[in-house]
PDB file of C-alpha atoms and ligand atoms in Angstrom:
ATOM      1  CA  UNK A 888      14.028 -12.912  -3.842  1.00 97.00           C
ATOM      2  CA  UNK A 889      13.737 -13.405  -0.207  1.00 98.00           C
ATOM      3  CA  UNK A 890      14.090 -10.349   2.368  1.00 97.00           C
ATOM      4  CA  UNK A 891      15.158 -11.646   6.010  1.00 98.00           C
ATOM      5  CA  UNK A 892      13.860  -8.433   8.486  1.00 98.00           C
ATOM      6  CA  UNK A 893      15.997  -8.564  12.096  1.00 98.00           C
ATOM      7  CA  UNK A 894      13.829  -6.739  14.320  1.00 98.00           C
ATOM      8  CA  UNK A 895      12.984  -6.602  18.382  1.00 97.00           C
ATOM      9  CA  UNK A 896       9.425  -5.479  17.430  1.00 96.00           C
ATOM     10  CA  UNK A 897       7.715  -7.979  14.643  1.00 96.00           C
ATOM     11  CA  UNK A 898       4.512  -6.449  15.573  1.00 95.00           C
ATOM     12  CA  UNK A 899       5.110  -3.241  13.711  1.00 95.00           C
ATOM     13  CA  UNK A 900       6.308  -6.028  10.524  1.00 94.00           C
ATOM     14  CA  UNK A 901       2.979  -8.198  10.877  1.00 89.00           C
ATOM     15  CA  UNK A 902       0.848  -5.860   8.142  1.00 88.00           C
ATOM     16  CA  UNK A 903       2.835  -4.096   5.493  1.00 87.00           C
ATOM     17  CA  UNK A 904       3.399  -6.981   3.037  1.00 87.00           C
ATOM     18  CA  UNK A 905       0.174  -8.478   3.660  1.00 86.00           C
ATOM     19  CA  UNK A 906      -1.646  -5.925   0.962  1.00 84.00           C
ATOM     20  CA  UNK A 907      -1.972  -5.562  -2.451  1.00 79.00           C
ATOM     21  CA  UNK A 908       1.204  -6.016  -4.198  1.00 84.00           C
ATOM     22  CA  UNK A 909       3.319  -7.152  -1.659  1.00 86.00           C
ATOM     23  CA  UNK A 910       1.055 -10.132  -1.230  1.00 87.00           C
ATOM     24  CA  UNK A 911       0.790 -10.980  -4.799  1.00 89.00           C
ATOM     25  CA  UNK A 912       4.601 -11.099  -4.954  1.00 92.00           C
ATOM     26  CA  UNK A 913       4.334 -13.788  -2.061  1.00 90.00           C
ATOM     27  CA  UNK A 914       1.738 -15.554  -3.467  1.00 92.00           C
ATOM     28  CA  UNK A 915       3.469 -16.017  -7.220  1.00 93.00           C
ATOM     29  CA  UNK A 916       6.571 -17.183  -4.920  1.00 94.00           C
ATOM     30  CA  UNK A 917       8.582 -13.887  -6.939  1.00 95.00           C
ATOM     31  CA  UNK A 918       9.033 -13.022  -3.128  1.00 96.00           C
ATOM     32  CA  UNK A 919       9.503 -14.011   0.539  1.00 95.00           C
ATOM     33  CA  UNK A 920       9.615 -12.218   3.018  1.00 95.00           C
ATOM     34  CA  UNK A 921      10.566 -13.703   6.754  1.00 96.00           C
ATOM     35  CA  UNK A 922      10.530 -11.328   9.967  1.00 97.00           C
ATOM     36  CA  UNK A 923      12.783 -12.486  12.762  1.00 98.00           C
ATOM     37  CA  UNK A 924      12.469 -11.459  16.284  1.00 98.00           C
ATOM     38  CA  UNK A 925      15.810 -10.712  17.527  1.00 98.00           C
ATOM     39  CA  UNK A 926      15.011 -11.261  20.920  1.00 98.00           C
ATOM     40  CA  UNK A 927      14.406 -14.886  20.532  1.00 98.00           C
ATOM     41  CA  UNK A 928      18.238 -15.266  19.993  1.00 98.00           C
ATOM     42  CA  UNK A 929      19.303 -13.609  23.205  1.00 98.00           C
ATOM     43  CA  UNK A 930      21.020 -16.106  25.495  1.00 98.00           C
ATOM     44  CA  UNK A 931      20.622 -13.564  28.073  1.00 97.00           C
ATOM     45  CA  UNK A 932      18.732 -14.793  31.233  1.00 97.00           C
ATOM     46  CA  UNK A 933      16.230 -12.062  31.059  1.00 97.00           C
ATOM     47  CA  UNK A 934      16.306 -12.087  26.831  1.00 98.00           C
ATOM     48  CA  UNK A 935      17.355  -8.605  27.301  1.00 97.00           C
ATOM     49  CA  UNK A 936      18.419  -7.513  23.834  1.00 97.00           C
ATOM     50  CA  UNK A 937      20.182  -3.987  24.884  1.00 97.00           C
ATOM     51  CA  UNK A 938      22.672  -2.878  27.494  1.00 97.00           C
ATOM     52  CA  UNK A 939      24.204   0.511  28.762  1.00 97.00           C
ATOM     53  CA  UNK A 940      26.656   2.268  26.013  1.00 97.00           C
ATOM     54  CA  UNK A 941      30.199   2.192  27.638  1.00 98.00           C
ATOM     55  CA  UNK A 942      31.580   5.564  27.946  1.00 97.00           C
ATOM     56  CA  UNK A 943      28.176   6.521  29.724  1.00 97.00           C
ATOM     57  CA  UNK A 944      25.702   8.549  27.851  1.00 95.00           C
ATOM     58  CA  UNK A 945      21.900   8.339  27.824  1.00 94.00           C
ATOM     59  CA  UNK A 946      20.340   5.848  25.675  1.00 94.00           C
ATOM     60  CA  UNK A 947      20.885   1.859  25.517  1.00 96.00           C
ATOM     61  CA  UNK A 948      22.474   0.127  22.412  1.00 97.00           C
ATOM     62  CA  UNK A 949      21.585  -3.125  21.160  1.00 97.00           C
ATOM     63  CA  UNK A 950      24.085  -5.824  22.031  1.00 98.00           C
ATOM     64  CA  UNK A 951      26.182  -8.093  19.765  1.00 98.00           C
ATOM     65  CA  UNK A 952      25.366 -11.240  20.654  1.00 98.00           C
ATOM     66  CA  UNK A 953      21.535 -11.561  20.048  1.00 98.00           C
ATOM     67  CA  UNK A 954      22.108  -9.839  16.420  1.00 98.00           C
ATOM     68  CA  UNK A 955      25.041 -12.063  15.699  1.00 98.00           C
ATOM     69  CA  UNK A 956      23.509 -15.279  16.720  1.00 98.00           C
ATOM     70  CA  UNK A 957      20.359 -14.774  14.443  1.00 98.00           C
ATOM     71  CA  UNK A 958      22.950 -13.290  11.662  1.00 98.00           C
ATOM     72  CA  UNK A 959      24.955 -16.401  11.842  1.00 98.00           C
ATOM     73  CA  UNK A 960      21.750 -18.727  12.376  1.00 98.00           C
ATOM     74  CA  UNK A 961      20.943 -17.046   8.384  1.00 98.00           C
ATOM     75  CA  UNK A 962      23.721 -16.996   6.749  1.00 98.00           C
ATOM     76  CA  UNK A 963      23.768 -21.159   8.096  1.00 98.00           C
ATOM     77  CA  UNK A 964      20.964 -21.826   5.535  1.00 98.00           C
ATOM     78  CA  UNK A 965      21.620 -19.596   3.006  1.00 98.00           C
ATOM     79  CA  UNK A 966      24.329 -16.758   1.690  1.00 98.00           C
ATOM     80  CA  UNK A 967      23.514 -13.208   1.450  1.00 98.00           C
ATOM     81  CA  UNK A 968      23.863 -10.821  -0.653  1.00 98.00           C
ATOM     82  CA  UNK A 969      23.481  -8.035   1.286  1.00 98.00           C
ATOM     83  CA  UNK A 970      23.237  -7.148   4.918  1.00 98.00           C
ATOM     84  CA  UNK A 971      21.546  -3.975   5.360  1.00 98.00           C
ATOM     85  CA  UNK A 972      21.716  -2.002   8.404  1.00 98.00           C
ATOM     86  CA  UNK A 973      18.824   0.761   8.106  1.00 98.00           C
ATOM     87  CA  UNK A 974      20.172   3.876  10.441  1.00 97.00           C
ATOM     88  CA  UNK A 975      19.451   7.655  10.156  1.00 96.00           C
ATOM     89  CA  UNK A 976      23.329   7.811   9.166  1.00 95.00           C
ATOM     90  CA  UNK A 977      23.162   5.693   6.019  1.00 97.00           C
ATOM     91  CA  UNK A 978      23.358   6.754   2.647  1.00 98.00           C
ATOM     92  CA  UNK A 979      20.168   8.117   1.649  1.00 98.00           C
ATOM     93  CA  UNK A 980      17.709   6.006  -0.259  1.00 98.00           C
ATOM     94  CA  UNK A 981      16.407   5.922  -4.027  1.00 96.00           C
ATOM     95  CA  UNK A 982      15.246   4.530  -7.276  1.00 95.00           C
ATOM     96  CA  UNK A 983      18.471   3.691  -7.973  1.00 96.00           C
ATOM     97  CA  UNK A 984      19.414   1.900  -4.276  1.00 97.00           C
ATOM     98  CA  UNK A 985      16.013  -0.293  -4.892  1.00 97.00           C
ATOM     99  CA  UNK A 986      16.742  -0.905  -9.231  1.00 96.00           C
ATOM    100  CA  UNK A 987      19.938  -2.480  -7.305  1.00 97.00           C
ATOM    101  CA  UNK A 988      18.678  -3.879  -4.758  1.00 98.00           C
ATOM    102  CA  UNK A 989      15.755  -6.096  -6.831  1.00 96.00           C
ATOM    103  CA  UNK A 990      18.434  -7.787  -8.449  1.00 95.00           C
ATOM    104  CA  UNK A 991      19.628  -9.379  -5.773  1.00 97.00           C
ATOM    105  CA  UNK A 992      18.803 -12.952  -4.540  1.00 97.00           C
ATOM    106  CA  UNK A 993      19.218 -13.075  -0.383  1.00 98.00           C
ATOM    107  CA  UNK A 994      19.194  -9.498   1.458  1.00 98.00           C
ATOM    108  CA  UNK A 995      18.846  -8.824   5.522  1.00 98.00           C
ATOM    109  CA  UNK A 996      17.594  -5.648   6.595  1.00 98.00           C
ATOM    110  CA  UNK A 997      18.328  -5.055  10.357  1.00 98.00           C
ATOM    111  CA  UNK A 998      16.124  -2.666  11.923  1.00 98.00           C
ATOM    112  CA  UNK A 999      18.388  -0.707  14.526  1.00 94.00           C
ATOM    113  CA  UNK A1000      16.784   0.744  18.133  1.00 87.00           C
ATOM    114  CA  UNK A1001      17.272   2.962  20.865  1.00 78.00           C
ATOM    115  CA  UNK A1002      20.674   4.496  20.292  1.00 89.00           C
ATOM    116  CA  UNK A1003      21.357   1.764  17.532  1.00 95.00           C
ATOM    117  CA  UNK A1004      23.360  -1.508  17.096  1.00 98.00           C
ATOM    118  CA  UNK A1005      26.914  -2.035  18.680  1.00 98.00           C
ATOM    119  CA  UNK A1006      28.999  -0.456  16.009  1.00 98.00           C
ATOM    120  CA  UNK A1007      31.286  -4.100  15.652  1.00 98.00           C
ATOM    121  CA  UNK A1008      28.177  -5.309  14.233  1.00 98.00           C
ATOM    122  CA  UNK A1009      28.058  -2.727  11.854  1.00 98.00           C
ATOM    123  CA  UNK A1010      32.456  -3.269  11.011  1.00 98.00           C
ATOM    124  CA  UNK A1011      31.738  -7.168  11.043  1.00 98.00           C
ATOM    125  CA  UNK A1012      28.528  -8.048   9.214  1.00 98.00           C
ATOM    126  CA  UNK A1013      26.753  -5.085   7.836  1.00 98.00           C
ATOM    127  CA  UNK A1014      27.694  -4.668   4.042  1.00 98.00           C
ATOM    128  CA  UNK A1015      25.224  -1.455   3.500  1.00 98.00           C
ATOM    129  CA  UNK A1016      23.933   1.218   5.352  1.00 98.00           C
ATOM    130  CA  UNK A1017      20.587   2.976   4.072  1.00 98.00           C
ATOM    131  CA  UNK A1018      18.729   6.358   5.500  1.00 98.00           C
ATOM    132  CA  UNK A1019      14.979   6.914   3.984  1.00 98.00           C
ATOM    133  CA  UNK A1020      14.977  10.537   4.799  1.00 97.00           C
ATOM    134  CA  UNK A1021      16.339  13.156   6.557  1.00 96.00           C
ATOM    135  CA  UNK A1022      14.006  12.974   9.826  1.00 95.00           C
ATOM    136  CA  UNK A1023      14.540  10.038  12.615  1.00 93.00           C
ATOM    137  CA  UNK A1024      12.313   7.590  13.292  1.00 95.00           C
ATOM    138  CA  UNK A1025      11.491   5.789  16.135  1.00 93.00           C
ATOM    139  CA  UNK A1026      13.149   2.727  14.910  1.00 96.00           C
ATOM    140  CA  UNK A1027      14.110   1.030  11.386  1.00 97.00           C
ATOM    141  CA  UNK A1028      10.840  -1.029  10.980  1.00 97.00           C
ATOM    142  CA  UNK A1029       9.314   1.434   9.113  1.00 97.00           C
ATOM    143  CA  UNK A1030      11.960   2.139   6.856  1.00 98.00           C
ATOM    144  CA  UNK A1031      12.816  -1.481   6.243  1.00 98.00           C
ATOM    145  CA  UNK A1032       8.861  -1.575   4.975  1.00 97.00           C
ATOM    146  CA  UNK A1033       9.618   1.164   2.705  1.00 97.00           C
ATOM    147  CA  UNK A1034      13.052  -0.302   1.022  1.00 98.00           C
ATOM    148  CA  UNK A1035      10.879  -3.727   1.191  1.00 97.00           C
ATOM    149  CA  UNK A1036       8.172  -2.623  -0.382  1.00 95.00           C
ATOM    150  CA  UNK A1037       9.942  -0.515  -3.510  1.00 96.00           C
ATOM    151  CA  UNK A1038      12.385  -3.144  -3.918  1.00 97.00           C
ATOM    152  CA  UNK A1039      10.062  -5.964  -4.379  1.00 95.00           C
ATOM    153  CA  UNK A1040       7.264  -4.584  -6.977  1.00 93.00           C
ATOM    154  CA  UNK A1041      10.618  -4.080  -9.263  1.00 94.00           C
ATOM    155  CA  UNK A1042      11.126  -7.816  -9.118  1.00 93.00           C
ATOM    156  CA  UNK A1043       9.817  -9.065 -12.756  1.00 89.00           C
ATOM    157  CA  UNK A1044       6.234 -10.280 -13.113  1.00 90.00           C
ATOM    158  CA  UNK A1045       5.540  -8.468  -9.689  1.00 90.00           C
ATOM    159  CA  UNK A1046       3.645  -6.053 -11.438  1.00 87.00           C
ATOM    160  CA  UNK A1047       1.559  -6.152 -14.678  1.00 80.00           C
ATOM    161  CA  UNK A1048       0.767  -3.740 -17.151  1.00 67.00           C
ATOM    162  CA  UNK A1049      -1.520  -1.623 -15.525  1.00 61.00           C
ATOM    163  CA  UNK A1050       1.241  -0.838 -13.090  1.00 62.00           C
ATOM    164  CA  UNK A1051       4.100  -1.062 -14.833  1.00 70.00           C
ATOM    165  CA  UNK A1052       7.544   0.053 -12.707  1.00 72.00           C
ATOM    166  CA  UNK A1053       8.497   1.863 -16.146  1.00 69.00           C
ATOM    167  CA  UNK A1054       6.372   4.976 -15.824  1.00 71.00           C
ATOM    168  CA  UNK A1055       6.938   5.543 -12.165  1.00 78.00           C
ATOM    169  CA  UNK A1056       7.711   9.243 -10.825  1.00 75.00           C
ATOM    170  CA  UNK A1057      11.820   8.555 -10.996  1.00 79.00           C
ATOM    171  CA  UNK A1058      12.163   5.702 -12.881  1.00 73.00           C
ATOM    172  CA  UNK A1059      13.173   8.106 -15.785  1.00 81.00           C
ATOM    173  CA  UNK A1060      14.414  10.990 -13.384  1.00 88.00           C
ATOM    174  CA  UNK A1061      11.481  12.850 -13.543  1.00 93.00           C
ATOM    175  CA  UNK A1062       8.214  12.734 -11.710  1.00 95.00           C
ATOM    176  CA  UNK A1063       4.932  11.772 -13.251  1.00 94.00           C
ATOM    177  CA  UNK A1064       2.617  13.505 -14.876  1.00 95.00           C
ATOM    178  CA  UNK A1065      -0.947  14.612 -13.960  1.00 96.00           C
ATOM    179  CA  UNK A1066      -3.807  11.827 -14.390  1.00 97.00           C
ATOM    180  CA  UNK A1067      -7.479  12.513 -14.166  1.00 98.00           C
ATOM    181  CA  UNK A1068     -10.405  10.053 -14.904  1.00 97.00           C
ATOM    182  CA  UNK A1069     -14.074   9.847 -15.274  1.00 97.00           C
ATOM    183  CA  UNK A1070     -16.269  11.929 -15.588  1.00 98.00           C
ATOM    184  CA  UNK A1071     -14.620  14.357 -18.223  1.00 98.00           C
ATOM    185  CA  UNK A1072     -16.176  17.346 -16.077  1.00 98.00           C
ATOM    186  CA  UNK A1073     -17.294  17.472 -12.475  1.00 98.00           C
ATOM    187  CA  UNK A1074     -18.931  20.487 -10.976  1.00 98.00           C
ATOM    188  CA  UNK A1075     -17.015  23.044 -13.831  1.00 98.00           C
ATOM    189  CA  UNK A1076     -13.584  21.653 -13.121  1.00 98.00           C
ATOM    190  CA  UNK A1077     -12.366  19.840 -16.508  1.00 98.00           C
ATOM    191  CA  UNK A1078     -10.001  17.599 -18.015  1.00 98.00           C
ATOM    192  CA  UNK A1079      -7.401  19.007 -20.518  1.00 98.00           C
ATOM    193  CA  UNK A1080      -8.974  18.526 -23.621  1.00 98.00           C
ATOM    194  CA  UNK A1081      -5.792  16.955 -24.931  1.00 98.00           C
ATOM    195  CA  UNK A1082      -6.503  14.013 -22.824  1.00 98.00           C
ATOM    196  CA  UNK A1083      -9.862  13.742 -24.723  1.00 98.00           C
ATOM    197  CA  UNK A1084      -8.695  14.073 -28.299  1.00 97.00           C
ATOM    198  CA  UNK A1085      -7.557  10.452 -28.998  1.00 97.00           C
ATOM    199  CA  UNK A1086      -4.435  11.734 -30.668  1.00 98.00           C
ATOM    200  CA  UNK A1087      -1.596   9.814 -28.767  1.00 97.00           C
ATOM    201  CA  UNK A1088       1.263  12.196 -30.027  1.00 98.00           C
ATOM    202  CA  UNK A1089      -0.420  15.139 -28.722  1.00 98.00           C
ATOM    203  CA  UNK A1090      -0.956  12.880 -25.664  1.00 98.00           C
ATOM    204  CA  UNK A1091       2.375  11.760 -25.265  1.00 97.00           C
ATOM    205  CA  UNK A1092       3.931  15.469 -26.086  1.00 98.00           C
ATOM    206  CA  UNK A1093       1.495  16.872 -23.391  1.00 98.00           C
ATOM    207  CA  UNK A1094       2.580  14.343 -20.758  1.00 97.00           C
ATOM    208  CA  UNK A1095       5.913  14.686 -21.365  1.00 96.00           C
ATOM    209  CA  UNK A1096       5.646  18.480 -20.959  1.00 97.00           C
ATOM    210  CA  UNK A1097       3.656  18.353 -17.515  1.00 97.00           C
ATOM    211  CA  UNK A1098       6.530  15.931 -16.354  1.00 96.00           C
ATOM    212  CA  UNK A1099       9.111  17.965 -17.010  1.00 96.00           C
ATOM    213  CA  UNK A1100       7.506  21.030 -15.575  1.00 98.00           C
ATOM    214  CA  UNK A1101       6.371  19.505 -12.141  1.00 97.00           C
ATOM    215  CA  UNK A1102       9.814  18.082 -11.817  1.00 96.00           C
ATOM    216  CA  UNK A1103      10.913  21.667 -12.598  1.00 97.00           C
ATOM    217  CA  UNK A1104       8.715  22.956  -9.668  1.00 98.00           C
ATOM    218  CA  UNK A1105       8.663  20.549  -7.386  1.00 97.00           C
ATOM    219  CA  UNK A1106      12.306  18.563  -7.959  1.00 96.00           C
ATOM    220  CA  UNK A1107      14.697  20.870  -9.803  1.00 96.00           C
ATOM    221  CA  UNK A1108      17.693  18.816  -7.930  1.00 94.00           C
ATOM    222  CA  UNK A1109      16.473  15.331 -10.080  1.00 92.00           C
ATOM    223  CA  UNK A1110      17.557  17.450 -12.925  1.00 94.00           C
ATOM    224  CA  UNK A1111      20.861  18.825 -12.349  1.00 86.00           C
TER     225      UNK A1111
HETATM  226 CL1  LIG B 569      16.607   3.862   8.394  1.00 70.84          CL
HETATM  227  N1  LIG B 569      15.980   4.618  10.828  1.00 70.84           N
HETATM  228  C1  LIG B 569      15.574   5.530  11.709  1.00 70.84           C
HETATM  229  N2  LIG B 569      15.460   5.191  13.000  1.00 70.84           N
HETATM  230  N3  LIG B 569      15.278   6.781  11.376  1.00 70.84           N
HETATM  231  C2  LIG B 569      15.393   7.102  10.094  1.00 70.84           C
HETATM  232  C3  LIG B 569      15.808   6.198   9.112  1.00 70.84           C
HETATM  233  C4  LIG B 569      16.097   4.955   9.529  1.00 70.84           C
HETATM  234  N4  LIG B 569      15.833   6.817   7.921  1.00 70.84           N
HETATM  235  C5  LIG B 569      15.444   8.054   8.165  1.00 70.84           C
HETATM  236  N5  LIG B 569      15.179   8.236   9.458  1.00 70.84           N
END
């Protein structure tokens, strides 16, 4: 899979995938990841890559034409699958948008600033809009680390056993359960003694259980 990230500040890109998972993804070439900085396409004398909204209004909006050069510059080499456009106004963001999202081959995550993109990039080249949360950000870097990130350790052979996708929190609609490890006590506090007793239906019964009840707590809404 191969992510292309359209972004006017790379610096806030340079770490994320450098750790870890991320970087064992790159390394067994399962994923590539390519930041672009989208001032480098602005033909603008000054490589100013935002203007004054018409209409008037506080706030600049990034222009067309650097965005649409470095768009068309992509899609030149290679098609897309998806052109993501991440915005506080998207459709919120889950295990299910990243499941779909690992599937695919190509994908472009625009990072928006400032008051955001001109909306005719959004009607002419944007195929999906995604929100992480309901809270702005400064800008879409972060968020395009976050839909980076849980998108590529689904890709297959990302992850091995030990960290198997299958018994994330979500993955089955409901969080995960409580783990504890060595030393079996520490200063009085103890581990359920289930844990302890080698019998993997009670262990798999008492898991189950604690799952259910934290979603119950802490997520009711993943189980309507
Ligand atoms: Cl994708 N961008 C920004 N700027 N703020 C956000 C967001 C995205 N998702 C939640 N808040």
């Amino acid at each position: 899979m191969r992510i292309d990230i359209l972004t006017v500040v790379p610096d806030l890109l340079s770490g994320p995938f450098d750790h870890s998972i991320l970087k064992r993804a790159k390394e067994k070439g399962l994923a590539e990841i390519h930041v672009h900085n989208i001032r480098d396409y602005s033909t603008d004398k000054h490589k100013n890559v935002d203007d004054y909204q018409y209409g008037g209004g506080a706030g600049m909006v990034m222009s067309i034409q650097p965005i649409s050069d470095c768009i068309e510059d992509l899609q030149k080499q290679r098609d897309y699958d998806e052109i993501i456009y991440v915005t506080p106004d998207g459709e919120l963001f889950d295990q299910n948008t990243a499941n779909q999202l690992s599937l695919k081959g190509n994908i472009i995550i625009l990072c928006g600033h400032y008051k955001g993109v001109d909306e005719r990039i959004r009607q002419h080249f944007v195929t999906k809009e995604i929100s992480i949360g309901s809270y702005v950000l400064s800008g879409g870097e972060l968020a395009a680390a976050v839909i980076a990130d849980s998108v590529v350790r689904l890709i297959p052979g990302v992850l091995n056993d030990e960290t198997s996708a299958l018994t994330d929190s979500f993955q089955d609609g409901l969080l995960s359960p409580p783990v504890y490890t060595r030393p079996a006590e520490y200063k009085g506090m103890k581990v359920p003694e289930v844990l302890l007793s080698g019998n993997f239906k009670k262990i798999e019964e008492f898991r189950e259980k604690e799952a259910l009840r934290r979603t119950q707590e802490r997520r009711p809404d993943l189980l309507d």
